[in-house]
PDB file of C-alpha atoms in Angstrom:
ATOM      1  CA  GLU A 192       9.785   1.935   3.305  1.00  0.00           C
ATOM      2  CA  ALA A 193      11.059   1.912  -0.199  1.00  0.00           C
ATOM      3  CA  ILE A 194       8.460   4.289  -1.649  1.00  0.00           C
ATOM      4  CA  ASN A 195       8.106   6.470   1.646  1.00  0.00           C
ATOM      5  CA  ASP A 196      10.459   8.912   0.026  1.00  0.00           C
ATOM      6  CA  VAL A 197       9.112  12.334  -0.798  1.00  0.00           C
ATOM      7  CA  ALA A 198      11.386  12.444  -3.846  1.00  0.00           C
ATOM      8  CA  ILE A 199       9.727   9.496  -5.311  1.00  0.00           C
ATOM      9  CA  ALA A 200       6.110  10.254  -4.100  1.00  0.00           C
ATOM     10  CA  ARG A 201       6.213  13.644  -5.698  1.00  0.00           C
ATOM     11  CA  MET A 202       6.884  12.199  -9.078  1.00  0.00           C
ATOM     12  CA  LEU A 203       3.796   9.966  -8.908  1.00  0.00           C
ATOM     13  CA  ALA A 204       0.112  10.779  -9.262  1.00  0.00           C
ATOM     14  CA  ARG A 205      -1.462   8.487  -6.716  1.00  0.00           C
ATOM     15  CA  VAL A 206       1.092   8.060  -3.925  1.00  0.00           C
ATOM     16  CA  PRO A 207       0.748  10.048  -0.795  1.00  0.00           C
ATOM     17  CA  HIS A 208       3.397  11.118   1.406  1.00  0.00           C
ATOM     18  CA  PRO A 209       4.161   9.913   3.978  1.00  0.00           C
ATOM     19  CA  TYR A 210       3.414   6.455   2.627  1.00  0.00           C
ATOM     20  CA  GLY A 211       2.308   4.207   5.562  1.00  0.00           C
ATOM     21  CA  LEU A 212       1.554   0.440   6.052  1.00  0.00           C
ATOM     22  CA  GLU A 213      -2.238   1.065   5.302  1.00  0.00           C
ATOM     23  CA  ASP A 214      -1.322   2.667   2.135  1.00  0.00           C
ATOM     24  CA  ALA A 215       0.584  -0.383   1.208  1.00  0.00           C
ATOM     25  CA  ARG A 216      -2.268  -2.793   2.156  1.00  0.00           C
ATOM     26  CA  ALA A 217      -4.601  -0.669   0.090  1.00  0.00           C
ATOM     27  CA  PHE A 218      -2.239  -0.745  -2.945  1.00  0.00           C
ATOM     28  CA  LEU A 219      -1.865  -4.578  -2.744  1.00  0.00           C
ATOM     29  CA  ALA A 220      -5.720  -4.992  -2.473  1.00  0.00           C
ATOM     30  CA  ALA A 221      -6.207  -2.803  -5.454  1.00  0.00           C
ATOM     31  CA  THR A 222      -3.703  -4.451  -7.641  1.00  0.00           C
ATOM     32  CA  GLN A 223      -5.254  -7.891  -6.805  1.00  0.00           C
ATOM     33  CA  ALA A 224      -8.640  -6.706  -8.113  1.00  0.00           C
ATOM     34  CA  SER A 225      -7.225  -5.109 -11.311  1.00  0.00           C
ATOM     35  CA  ASP A 226      -7.446  -7.028 -14.734  1.00  0.00           C
ATOM     36  CA  LEU A 227      -4.109  -5.137 -15.640  1.00  0.00           C
ATOM     37  CA  PRO A 228      -0.760  -6.266 -14.613  1.00  0.00           C
ATOM     38  CA  SER A 229       1.433  -4.853 -11.834  1.00  0.00           C
ATOM     39  CA  LEU A 230       4.573  -6.077 -10.413  1.00  0.00           C
ATOM     40  CA  LEU A 231       6.993  -5.187  -7.732  1.00  0.00           C
ATOM     41  CA  VAL A 232      10.692  -5.259  -8.658  1.00  0.00           C
ATOM     42  CA  PHE A 233      13.268  -6.993  -6.305  1.00  0.00           C
ATOM     43  CA  ARG A 234      16.916  -7.103  -6.357  1.00  0.00           C
ATOM     44  CA  ARG A 235      18.628 -10.471  -5.505  1.00  0.00           C
ATOM     45  CA  THR A 236      21.021 -10.343  -2.536  1.00  0.00           C
ATOM     46  CA  ALA A 237      22.942 -12.899  -0.396  1.00  0.00           C
ATOM     47  CA  GLY A 238      20.348 -12.296   2.200  1.00  0.00           C
ATOM     48  CA  GLN A 239      16.745 -11.092   1.825  1.00  0.00           C
ATOM     49  CA  PRO A 240      15.768  -9.737  -1.568  1.00  0.00           C
ATOM     50  CA  ARG A 241      15.494  -5.961  -1.569  1.00  0.00           C
ATOM     51  CA  LEU A 242      12.503  -4.085  -2.919  1.00  0.00           C
ATOM     52  CA  VAL A 243      13.709  -1.878  -5.782  1.00  0.00           C
ATOM     53  CA  GLY A 244      10.353  -0.539  -7.098  1.00  0.00           C
ATOM     54  CA  GLY A 245       7.237  -1.381  -9.084  1.00  0.00           C
ATOM     55  CA  ALA A 246       5.514  -0.982 -12.472  1.00  0.00           C
ATOM     56  CA  ALA A 247       1.901  -1.217 -13.540  1.00  0.00           C
ATOM     57  CA  LEU A 248      -0.544  -0.747 -16.266  1.00  0.00           C
ATOM     58  CA  ILE A 249      -3.776   1.048 -14.998  1.00  0.00           C
ATOM     59  CA  HIS A 250      -6.879   1.976 -16.718  1.00  0.00           C
ATOM     60  CA  ASN A 251      -6.504   5.553 -18.229  1.00  0.00           C
ATOM     61  CA  GLY A 252     -10.121   6.583 -17.845  1.00  0.00           C
ATOM     62  CA  SER A 253     -10.784   6.576 -21.624  1.00  0.00           C
ATOM     63  CA  GLY A 254     -13.296   3.856 -21.299  1.00  0.00           C
ATOM     64  CA  ASP A 255     -11.471   1.705 -23.963  1.00  0.00           C
ATOM     65  CA  ALA A 256     -10.244  -1.613 -22.484  1.00  0.00           C
ATOM     66  CA  ARG A 257      -7.626  -1.808 -25.104  1.00  0.00           C
ATOM     67  CA  THR A 258      -5.833   1.059 -23.728  1.00  0.00           C
ATOM     68  CA  ALA A 259      -3.834   1.815 -20.608  1.00  0.00           C
ATOM     69  CA  GLN A 260      -1.516   4.097 -18.792  1.00  0.00           C
ATOM     70  CA  LEU A 261       2.076   2.970 -17.690  1.00  0.00           C
ATOM     71  CA  GLY A 262       3.216   3.803 -14.239  1.00  0.00           C
ATOM     72  CA  TYR A 263       6.559   2.948 -12.388  1.00  0.00           C
ATOM     73  CA  TRP A 264       8.747   3.919  -9.561  1.00  0.00           C
ATOM     74  CA  ILE A 265      12.190   3.029  -8.356  1.00  0.00           C
ATOM     75  CA  ALA A 266      13.709   3.546  -4.923  1.00  0.00           C
ATOM     76  CA  ARG A 267      16.443   6.146  -4.672  1.00  0.00           C
ATOM     77  CA  PRO A 268      19.372   3.818  -4.086  1.00  0.00           C
ATOM     78  CA  TYR A 269      18.635   2.106  -7.384  1.00  0.00           C
ATOM     79  CA  TRP A 270      18.171   5.175  -9.591  1.00  0.00           C
ATOM     80  CA  GLY A 271      20.176   5.257 -12.801  1.00  0.00           C
ATOM     81  CA  LEU A 272      20.797   1.345 -12.896  1.00  0.00           C
ATOM     82  CA  GLY A 273      18.257   0.445 -15.447  1.00  0.00           C
ATOM     83  CA  TYR A 274      15.561  -1.036 -13.263  1.00  0.00           C
ATOM     84  CA  ALA A 275      12.804   1.352 -14.428  1.00  0.00           C
ATOM     85  CA  THR A 276      13.424   0.468 -18.083  1.00  0.00           C
ATOM     86  CA  GLU A 277      13.558  -3.187 -17.430  1.00  0.00           C
ATOM     87  CA  ALA A 278      10.474  -3.175 -15.330  1.00  0.00           C
ATOM     88  CA  ALA A 279       8.577  -0.917 -17.849  1.00  0.00           C
ATOM     89  CA  ARG A 280       9.522  -3.056 -20.748  1.00  0.00           C
ATOM     90  CA  GLY A 281       8.305  -6.213 -19.003  1.00  0.00           C
ATOM     91  CA  ILE A 282       4.789  -4.657 -18.118  1.00  0.00           C
ATOM     92  CA  LEU A 283       4.563  -3.370 -21.798  1.00  0.00           C
ATOM     93  CA  ALA A 284       5.329  -6.869 -23.169  1.00  0.00           C
ATOM     94  CA  ILE A 285       2.403  -8.324 -21.101  1.00  0.00           C
ATOM     95  CA  GLY A 286       0.295  -5.403 -22.097  1.00  0.00           C
ATOM     96  CA  PHE A 287       0.941  -5.389 -25.813  1.00  0.00           C
ATOM     97  CA  ASP A 288       1.817  -9.073 -26.416  1.00  0.00           C
ATOM     98  CA  SER A 289      -0.535 -11.011 -24.134  1.00  0.00           C
ATOM     99  CA  LEU A 290      -3.399  -8.478 -23.432  1.00  0.00           C
ATOM    100  CA  ARG A 291      -3.340  -7.111 -26.958  1.00  0.00           C
ATOM    101  CA  LEU A 292      -3.538  -3.489 -25.975  1.00  0.00           C
ATOM    102  CA  THR A 293      -3.600  -1.157 -28.818  1.00  0.00           C
ATOM    103  CA  HIS A 294      -1.776   1.730 -27.121  1.00  0.00           C
ATOM    104  CA  VAL A 295      -0.435   2.838 -23.781  1.00  0.00           C
ATOM    105  CA  THR A 296      -0.036   6.451 -22.483  1.00  0.00           C
ATOM    106  CA  ALA A 297       2.350   7.577 -19.887  1.00  0.00           C
ATOM    107  CA  CYS A 298       3.677  10.897 -18.563  1.00  0.00           C
ATOM    108  CA  HIS A 299       6.371  12.389 -16.342  1.00  0.00           C
ATOM    109  CA  HIS A 300       6.474  15.634 -14.356  1.00  0.00           C
ATOM    110  CA  LEU A 301       8.814  18.082 -16.006  1.00  0.00           C
ATOM    111  CA  ASP A 302      11.145  18.029 -12.982  1.00  0.00           C
ATOM    112  CA  ASN A 303      11.780  14.327 -13.391  1.00  0.00           C
ATOM    113  CA  PRO A 304      13.603  14.305 -16.909  1.00  0.00           C
ATOM    114  CA  ALA A 305      14.963  10.776 -16.092  1.00  0.00           C
ATOM    115  CA  SER A 306      11.601   9.303 -16.340  1.00  0.00           C
ATOM    116  CA  GLY A 307      11.226  10.971 -19.848  1.00  0.00           C
ATOM    117  CA  ARG A 308      14.505   9.098 -20.848  1.00  0.00           C
ATOM    118  CA  VAL A 309      13.065   5.859 -19.850  1.00  0.00           C
ATOM    119  CA  LEU A 310       9.824   6.423 -21.893  1.00  0.00           C
ATOM    120  CA  GLU A 311      11.915   7.421 -24.877  1.00  0.00           C
ATOM    121  CA  LYS A 312      14.176   4.338 -24.661  1.00  0.00           C
ATOM    122  CA  LEU A 313      10.967   2.289 -24.807  1.00  0.00           C
ATOM    123  CA  GLY A 314       9.713   4.117 -27.930  1.00  0.00           C
ATOM    124  CA  PHE A 315       7.129   6.457 -26.497  1.00  0.00           C
ATOM    125  CA  VAL A 316       6.443   9.580 -28.392  1.00  0.00           C
ATOM    126  CA  SER A 317       5.567  13.043 -26.691  1.00  0.00           C
ATOM    127  CA  THR A 318       2.155  14.282 -27.224  1.00  0.00           C
ATOM    128  CA  GLY A 319       2.383  17.490 -25.297  1.00  0.00           C
ATOM    129  CA  ILE A 320       2.444  19.025 -21.829  1.00  0.00           C
ATOM    130  CA  SER A 321      -0.466  19.177 -19.445  1.00  0.00           C
ATOM    131  CA  PRO A 322      -1.118  19.391 -15.669  1.00  0.00           C
ATOM    132  CA  SER A 323      -0.862  16.190 -13.744  1.00  0.00           C
ATOM    133  CA  VAL A 324      -2.038  15.713 -10.279  1.00  0.00           C
ATOM    134  CA  SER A 325       0.229  14.385  -7.527  1.00  0.00           C
ATOM    135  CA  LEU A 326      -1.075  13.486  -4.068  1.00  0.00           C
ATOM    136  CA  ALA A 327       2.410  14.119  -2.438  1.00  0.00           C
ATOM    137  CA  ARG A 328       2.523  17.760  -4.086  1.00  0.00           C
ATOM    138  CA  ALA A 329      -1.112  18.358  -2.921  1.00  0.00           C
ATOM    139  CA  GLY A 330      -1.885  19.574  -6.447  1.00  0.00           C
ATOM    140  CA  ALA A 331      -1.075  19.532 -10.120  1.00  0.00           C
ATOM    141  CA  ALA A 332       2.338  20.079 -11.730  1.00  0.00           C
ATOM    142  CA  PRO A 333       3.264  20.334 -15.462  1.00  0.00           C
ATOM    143  CA  ALA A 334       3.936  16.852 -17.055  1.00  0.00           C
ATOM    144  CA  ARG A 335       4.960  15.820 -20.517  1.00  0.00           C
ATOM    145  CA  ASP A 336       2.430  13.176 -21.907  1.00  0.00           C
ATOM    146  CA  TYR A 337       3.447  10.371 -24.041  1.00  0.00           C
ATOM    147  CA  HIS A 338       1.896   7.683 -26.323  1.00  0.00           C
ATOM    148  CA  LEU A 339       3.119   4.235 -27.553  1.00  0.00           C
ATOM    149  CA  GLY A 340       1.059   2.178 -30.014  1.00  0.00           C
ATOM    150  CA  ARG A 341       1.302  -1.571 -30.411  1.00  0.00           C
ATOM    151  CA  ASP A 342       2.789  -1.202 -34.000  1.00  0.00           C
ATOM    152  CA  ALA A 343       5.695   1.009 -32.672  1.00  0.00           C
ATOM    153  CA  TRP A 344       6.314  -1.428 -29.816  1.00  0.00           C
ATOM    154  CA  GLN A 345       6.669  -4.451 -32.039  1.00  0.00           C
ATOM    155  CA  VAL A 346       9.164  -2.968 -34.469  1.00  0.00           C
ATOM    156  CA  PRO A 347      12.042  -2.198 -32.043  1.00  0.00           C
ATOM    157  CA  TYR A 348      11.863  -5.388 -30.350  1.00  0.00           C
ATOM    158  CA  GLY A 349      11.650  -7.664 -33.380  1.00  0.00           C
ATOM    159  CA  ARG A 350       7.920  -8.402 -32.857  1.00  0.00           C
ATOM    160  CA  ARG A 351       6.327  -8.873 -36.042  1.00  0.00           C
ATOM    161  CA  GLN A 352       2.599  -9.335 -36.732  1.00  0.00           C
ATOM    162  CA  PRO A 353       2.032 -12.555 -38.658  1.00  0.00           C
ATOM    163  CA  ALA A 354       1.032 -11.830 -42.227  1.00  0.00           C
ATOM    164  CA  LEU A 355      -2.671 -11.869 -42.876  1.00  0.00           C
ATOM    165  CA  ILE A 356      -3.593 -14.295 -45.651  1.00  0.00           C
ATOM    166  CA  ALA A 357      -6.548 -13.272 -47.833  1.00  0.00           C
ATOM    167  CA  ALA A 358      -9.192 -15.885 -48.205  1.00  0.00           C
TER     168      ALA A 358
END
């Protein structure tokens, strides 16, 4: 239910609209088979936790196992509350610090500037504009492309590589 919102699906590449139970099952099966991390974001409540969104690293098609593409989404009631930044930061930490990725790419449709602000807060640098496919749009729409290297990731968050000692 959280992702079955055309305003969300239109901003994502691989999410159809409407998004049904079979789509959710297929997503969960695919993420279990992946060697890259994905997570669902929940908000604690007095009752049942509420699904807020999700974030993942996916293979970007380059064939280089040291690179990935970042994706994330947040349900409409939680927009503007920092969940996207926090979820993306957590996924990037796993990618760069644990999996030792060398760089991560991302993009956002031009009609979604809030996603661009998330990427810029995380240190991503724009590399240009290109068409990006969206299943919910049934075609491509212009998107801004971004890049973040491991070195740029480590500096803003105090992560320093240990000094190499010459033998």
